[in-house]
Amino acid sequence: MTAPDNAPSGTVTEPPAPRDAPRWIRAVLNYLLRNPFSVALAVVVLAAGFVTGTFLGRFPQEFAASVSTTMEDGDWWTPLTALLFGDSVIGGVLAIALILTAGAYAERKLGSVRAAWTFFATGIVAMVIGLSAQWLLVSWGSQWGMLAGYDAVADPTIGTVGMLMAATAFAPALWQRRIRVIGFTLLVMFALYAADSDSVFRLISGVLGVFLGLLLAHDAVPTSWHRSSYREVRTLVAAIVAATGLGPFIVLISGAWYSPLGLVVSGFSPLEAAPMPKSCIDDFTTDCVRQADALLHSGPGPFLVSLVPLLLTLLAAWGLRTGRRAAWIMALIVNAAIALLTAIAVGINDLLDDKARGALLIEDGIAMILAVLVPLGVIALLVLTRRRFQVLAPRRAVARFTATVVGAFLVCAGIYLVIGLIDGDNYLNGQPSLGELLTDLIRPFVSSGFLPDIADAGIPVDGAALFVFQWIGVPFWIVFIVASVRLFRATEIDRHVVEEARFRALLREGGGGTLGFMGTWPGNSYWFTADRQGAVAYRVIRKVALTMSDPVCAEGTERETIEAFVAYCEAQGWSPCFYSFHERYLPVFQSFGWQYMSVGEETVIDLPGFELAGKAWQKVRQPLNRGEREGITTLWSTWHDLPTRYSREITAVSEEWVAHKKLPEMGFTLGGVEELKDSDVGIFLAINKDGGIEATTSWLPSWTDGRVTGWTIDFMRRSDGAMPGIMEFIIASAALHMKEQGAQILSLSGAPLATKPGESPAEPGVMDRLLGWLGEMLEPAYGFTSLFRFKSKFNPRYETIYMAYADPAQLATIGMAIGSAYLPEATPKEYLALMQTITSRGAER
């Protein structure tokens, strides 16, 4: 990796620091100068912790905000003083950490003065609103109000959250969406599961911060909320699912059993056992039921089993992050089970019974409803985003998972039944029958809070029978979780790893042409000749085998390679369609009598004679000279060698670009951020003098005898506020760099649905007219023609790329297959946005 000359250090201009000082001192000084309010606030919180005594084990009620001090005693200043110190050592340290990270980020977005008054405004108003609500609940005799009335709040994070949420109005689309969605998910979870005053006040402050940010940023260009990349949707959904899974842990750790959702966690909490009285043998009363349940589900084994729904939720969230369909199914099933079993456990039927409902407190009814609504809300989210989770596991992995899980259950269940039959003396009512054991077979594997009351038969009270009952579920769920991890990971290395490696090897030998590397992208399968010296990358859509670029084969074997692939497709019942191949292969299809047509033009620059001299290069030379004057440098790298700050910035810029489009992302021959991460792909950056990325490009390699001799551009993004002409600058710089490295060809890739300037098909056929019309319609949305004109600035030579197909009767199916390939995961809403863009911009012409 070649470092830029000016060694960029970040995207924010840093105030000057002594150049002769050690690097860490300069970093500290720069941080202090960039975040003066956050640093000052952290110092105040630290000092106040010692002055008030909270860091020494004391708690000054007179400086904390509460119903008694603020509302009843009239200590009006407490909402202000409560923002300046933590209620304990841990609370103070966590507050300082949040201030110096999230608070500093918010300060850089808002500015120091605006950050300061936003911190105090949102914090004070949130506490006033929260305390007023608590005072009203207390006056009404509410149980929640009385419990909250004992809370004395001292928490600087309340204002910090409000400041952070206000700053999101000025954040890029990627971080605005992430901070708000993940932030509010966590705030709501803490408010529902912990339900302490601090958590509720933080939630109120966050809401106030969002509205305040919208007021402060009223002149800014609004960010589209309803467009995000598939990768980002997966990340956000996974974060929400994980947060709901972590909610019960909040109660288990904090002991907030009286929170709105504390009732749900009763199914996860450990039970205290008591010996079974002998009287239960003759009369199995309600107390006996309770004691038997406590005996069977006490100890570490049953407690670990009770945590399984939470662990599966977190496991599913991990799989959702990478779009796994199996993880989506797991999350759906787990949340459906939690919703159903929670409804049974909390007694939701009592709300439907008039007599039982009269004995319930209002808070109990709300808690019951919320307990069921949370998993139902997650289910609704999963259903709405289901199209984003279509990465399927290979069949062998699914079969292995099923065999492993079923086998583990049969083994564990068999052990439980055998021990029950041979250790009958340790059962309450003596030896149970096989039928009685089978009736309760599921109980050792599920938390007691999610099951109906146990019967008087089949209750082990001691010995091996009790031990197996309490522990047999643990190894089963360990096997299940390990098998699930293997299932999720199996999809990551699917796509025929051996075949892909062989395909790449053939590319390195010189096959595939300038567009051949696109065949390595996700979604493609590989076919090989009998001697494995030739290959075709393809994908099957609507029973059309749609190929990608040229067949990969040695010169002179083109015909036999294509004929063998066609025979293979016919044997599978597919219609072959060769897409984006070069003119070299056209005679083969002409000899077949196939239909063929142009589907685009590739713009190619021959690097050995590349120069920027002469009038023809003036439009490229001017941006290049301007960039050099403004101190813009370049960096050639791969994704894995990039500094972390650059990879994060590329992702953020791309997400910002997607967010403003409102249109479905295109695929097939157009790559995105995920395709940048291939270790063979080159990344070329334009970096300004402050260290920020001005523009990003990615380049796909092509080889000759194992040596890279060409590069094809794929990914292009420019940052907001970038220098005019930055794309001309970065492409010209890339061409000069590649020429120095000995490359022969630079391809600006194919322009889909474009034709050479001044040319059109001599006798356009049905598909020619269809694709021509499609190109004109899509131009307002995707700008294919304008992109083609931009590439023409580099004075390239043009190489036509073709499509060939055997059966004209399949035209409609082939057209739909090509559309599905370019827009693989578009939703009806995105198609609607596409049509609105096409019609609105088309009307403006």
Short mmCIF file of C-alpha atoms in Angstrom, two decimals, residues 410-582:
data_model
loop_
_atom_site.label_atom_id
_atom_site.label_comp_id
_atom_site.label_asym_id
_atom_site.label_seq_id
_atom_site.Cartn_x
_atom_site.Cartn_y
_atom_site.Cartn_z
CA LEU A 410 -33.00 -38.16 20.79
CA VAL A 411 -29.85 -38.93 22.79
CA CYS A 412 -30.72 -36.50 25.61
CA ALA A 413 -34.36 -37.58 25.69
CA GLY A 414 -33.28 -41.22 25.71
CA ILE A 415 -31.00 -40.63 28.70
CA TYR A 416 -33.84 -38.87 30.54
CA LEU A 417 -36.27 -41.74 29.88
CA VAL A 418 -33.79 -44.48 30.79
CA ILE A 419 -32.83 -42.80 34.09
CA GLY A 420 -36.50 -42.24 34.85
CA LEU A 421 -37.24 -45.92 34.39
CA ILE A 422 -34.31 -47.25 36.40
CA ASP A 423 -34.28 -44.66 39.22
CA GLY A 424 -37.97 -44.73 40.09
CA ASP A 425 -37.34 -44.72 43.85
CA ASN A 426 -36.34 -41.04 43.65
CA TYR A 427 -39.72 -39.92 42.28
CA LEU A 428 -42.36 -38.39 44.54
CA ASN A 429 -45.00 -41.02 43.82
CA GLY A 430 -42.68 -43.89 43.04
CA GLN A 431 -41.78 -45.41 39.69
CA PRO A 432 -43.38 -43.37 36.84
CA SER A 433 -44.64 -45.13 33.76
CA LEU A 434 -43.15 -44.55 30.32
CA GLY A 435 -46.31 -42.67 29.33
CA GLU A 436 -45.95 -40.29 32.32
CA LEU A 437 -42.31 -39.63 31.42
CA LEU A 438 -43.20 -38.95 27.79
CA THR A 439 -45.94 -36.55 28.89
CA ASP A 440 -43.37 -34.34 30.61
CA LEU A 441 -40.56 -35.01 28.12
CA ILE A 442 -40.34 -31.38 26.97
CA ARG A 443 -40.13 -29.93 30.50
CA PRO A 444 -36.37 -30.47 31.14
CA PHE A 445 -35.61 -28.56 27.93
CA VAL A 446 -37.74 -25.45 28.53
CA SER A 447 -37.81 -22.76 31.22
CA SER A 448 -40.43 -23.36 33.86
CA GLY A 449 -41.92 -19.91 33.43
CA PHE A 450 -43.09 -20.86 29.95
CA LEU A 451 -44.90 -24.09 30.86
CA PRO A 452 -48.18 -24.98 32.59
CA ASP A 453 -48.17 -26.33 36.14
CA ILE A 454 -46.53 -29.71 36.67
CA ALA A 455 -48.68 -32.74 37.43
CA ASP A 456 -48.34 -34.84 40.59
CA ALA A 457 -46.85 -37.76 38.66
CA GLY A 458 -43.32 -37.96 37.31
CA ILE A 459 -41.66 -35.56 39.77
CA PRO A 460 -38.05 -36.51 40.62
CA VAL A 461 -37.04 -35.31 44.08
CA ASP A 462 -33.51 -36.67 44.54
CA GLY A 463 -30.64 -38.70 43.12
CA ALA A 464 -29.78 -39.29 39.47
CA ALA A 465 -33.36 -38.66 38.36
CA LEU A 466 -33.34 -35.09 39.72
CA PHE A 467 -29.81 -34.42 38.43
CA VAL A 468 -30.67 -35.57 34.90
CA PHE A 469 -33.93 -33.59 34.92
CA GLN A 470 -32.09 -30.39 35.88
CA TRP A 471 -29.08 -30.78 33.57
CA ILE A 472 -30.10 -32.78 30.50
CA GLY A 473 -31.34 -29.66 28.70
CA VAL A 474 -27.95 -27.92 28.95
CA PRO A 475 -25.93 -30.21 26.62
CA PHE A 476 -28.79 -30.30 24.13
CA TRP A 477 -28.92 -26.52 23.84
CA ILE A 478 -25.13 -26.30 23.66
CA VAL A 479 -25.22 -28.67 20.69
CA PHE A 480 -28.09 -26.69 19.16
CA ILE A 481 -26.24 -23.36 19.46
CA VAL A 482 -22.98 -24.79 18.09
CA ALA A 483 -24.87 -26.38 15.18
CA SER A 484 -26.61 -23.07 14.48
CA VAL A 485 -23.29 -21.23 14.41
CA ARG A 486 -21.97 -23.78 11.92
CA LEU A 487 -25.12 -23.38 9.83
CA PHE A 488 -24.75 -19.59 9.71
CA ARG A 489 -21.05 -19.80 8.96
CA ALA A 490 -21.59 -22.43 6.28
CA THR A 491 -23.40 -19.86 4.16
CA GLU A 492 -20.38 -17.57 4.34
CA ILE A 493 -18.15 -20.11 2.61
CA ASP A 494 -20.82 -21.50 0.30
CA ARG A 495 -20.91 -20.47 -3.36
CA HIS A 496 -18.87 -23.50 -4.30
CA VAL A 497 -15.55 -22.51 -2.79
CA VAL A 498 -13.53 -25.02 -4.78
CA GLU A 499 -15.21 -23.99 -8.03
CA GLU A 500 -14.68 -20.30 -7.33
CA ALA A 501 -11.00 -20.88 -6.59
CA ARG A 502 -10.65 -22.75 -9.89
CA PHE A 503 -12.51 -19.97 -11.73
CA ARG A 504 -10.13 -17.38 -10.28
CA ALA A 505 -7.17 -19.51 -11.32
CA LEU A 506 -8.44 -19.56 -14.91
CA LEU A 507 -8.88 -15.77 -14.79
CA ARG A 508 -5.24 -15.44 -13.74
CA GLU A 509 -4.18 -17.47 -16.71
CA GLY A 510 -5.68 -14.83 -18.98
CA GLY A 511 -9.32 -15.72 -19.58
CA GLY A 512 -12.53 -13.79 -19.08
CA GLY A 513 -11.56 -10.46 -20.60
CA THR A 514 -11.78 -7.08 -18.92
CA LEU A 515 -15.17 -7.84 -17.34
CA GLY A 516 -14.40 -11.41 -16.32
CA PHE A 517 -13.70 -10.64 -12.66
CA MET A 518 -17.40 -9.80 -12.20
CA GLY A 519 -17.96 -13.54 -12.43
CA THR A 520 -16.50 -13.91 -8.92
CA TRP A 521 -19.28 -11.81 -7.37
CA PRO A 522 -21.98 -13.33 -5.12
CA GLY A 523 -24.92 -14.79 -6.99
CA ASN A 524 -22.90 -16.55 -9.68
CA SER A 525 -22.43 -20.28 -10.13
CA TYR A 526 -19.68 -21.93 -12.16
CA TRP A 527 -19.67 -24.48 -14.94
CA PHE A 528 -16.43 -26.11 -16.15
CA THR A 529 -15.43 -28.05 -19.22
CA ALA A 530 -14.54 -31.73 -18.81
CA ASP A 531 -10.82 -30.94 -18.60
CA ARG A 532 -11.56 -27.95 -16.24
CA GLN A 533 -9.58 -25.66 -18.55
CA GLY A 534 -12.65 -23.65 -19.51
CA ALA A 535 -15.43 -22.11 -17.42
CA VAL A 536 -18.58 -20.00 -17.54
CA ALA A 537 -19.95 -17.88 -14.69
CA TYR A 538 -23.74 -17.77 -14.70
CA ARG A 539 -26.87 -17.35 -12.58
CA VAL A 540 -30.26 -18.98 -13.12
CA ILE A 541 -33.26 -16.64 -12.98
CA ARG A 542 -36.71 -17.74 -14.20
CA LYS A 543 -35.04 -20.82 -15.77
CA VAL A 544 -32.79 -18.55 -17.83
CA ALA A 545 -29.05 -19.28 -17.41
CA LEU A 546 -27.71 -15.73 -17.64
CA THR A 547 -23.94 -15.67 -18.13
CA MET A 548 -21.52 -12.97 -17.01
CA SER A 549 -18.92 -11.59 -19.45
CA ASP A 550 -16.82 -13.75 -21.78
CA PRO A 551 -16.43 -17.50 -21.39
CA VAL A 552 -13.13 -18.20 -19.64
CA CYS A 553 -11.19 -20.42 -22.01
CA ALA A 554 -8.00 -20.68 -24.00
CA GLU A 555 -7.82 -19.18 -27.47
CA GLY A 556 -9.11 -21.61 -30.06
CA THR A 557 -11.47 -23.42 -27.66
CA GLU A 558 -14.24 -20.82 -27.68
CA ARG A 559 -16.68 -22.83 -29.78
CA GLU A 560 -16.38 -26.13 -27.93
CA THR A 561 -16.63 -24.37 -24.56
CA ILE A 562 -19.81 -22.54 -25.53
CA GLU A 563 -21.34 -25.64 -27.13
CA ALA A 564 -20.67 -27.72 -24.00
CA PHE A 565 -22.25 -25.10 -21.74
CA VAL A 566 -25.31 -24.85 -23.99
CA ALA A 567 -25.69 -28.64 -23.83
CA TYR A 568 -25.41 -28.53 -20.04
CA CYS A 569 -28.14 -25.87 -19.83
CA GLU A 570 -30.45 -27.82 -22.10
CA ALA A 571 -29.98 -30.91 -19.91
CA GLN A 572 -31.05 -28.85 -16.91
CA GLY A 573 -34.09 -27.43 -18.69
CA TRP A 574 -32.66 -23.87 -18.78
CA SER A 575 -32.57 -21.36 -21.62
CA PRO A 576 -28.98 -20.10 -22.02
CA CYS A 577 -28.44 -16.37 -22.57
CA PHE A 578 -24.87 -15.09 -22.99
CA TYR A 579 -24.67 -11.53 -21.66
CA SER A 580 -21.93 -8.87 -21.88
CA PHE A 581 -19.50 -10.77 -24.10
CA HIS A 582 -17.07 -9.17 -26.55
#
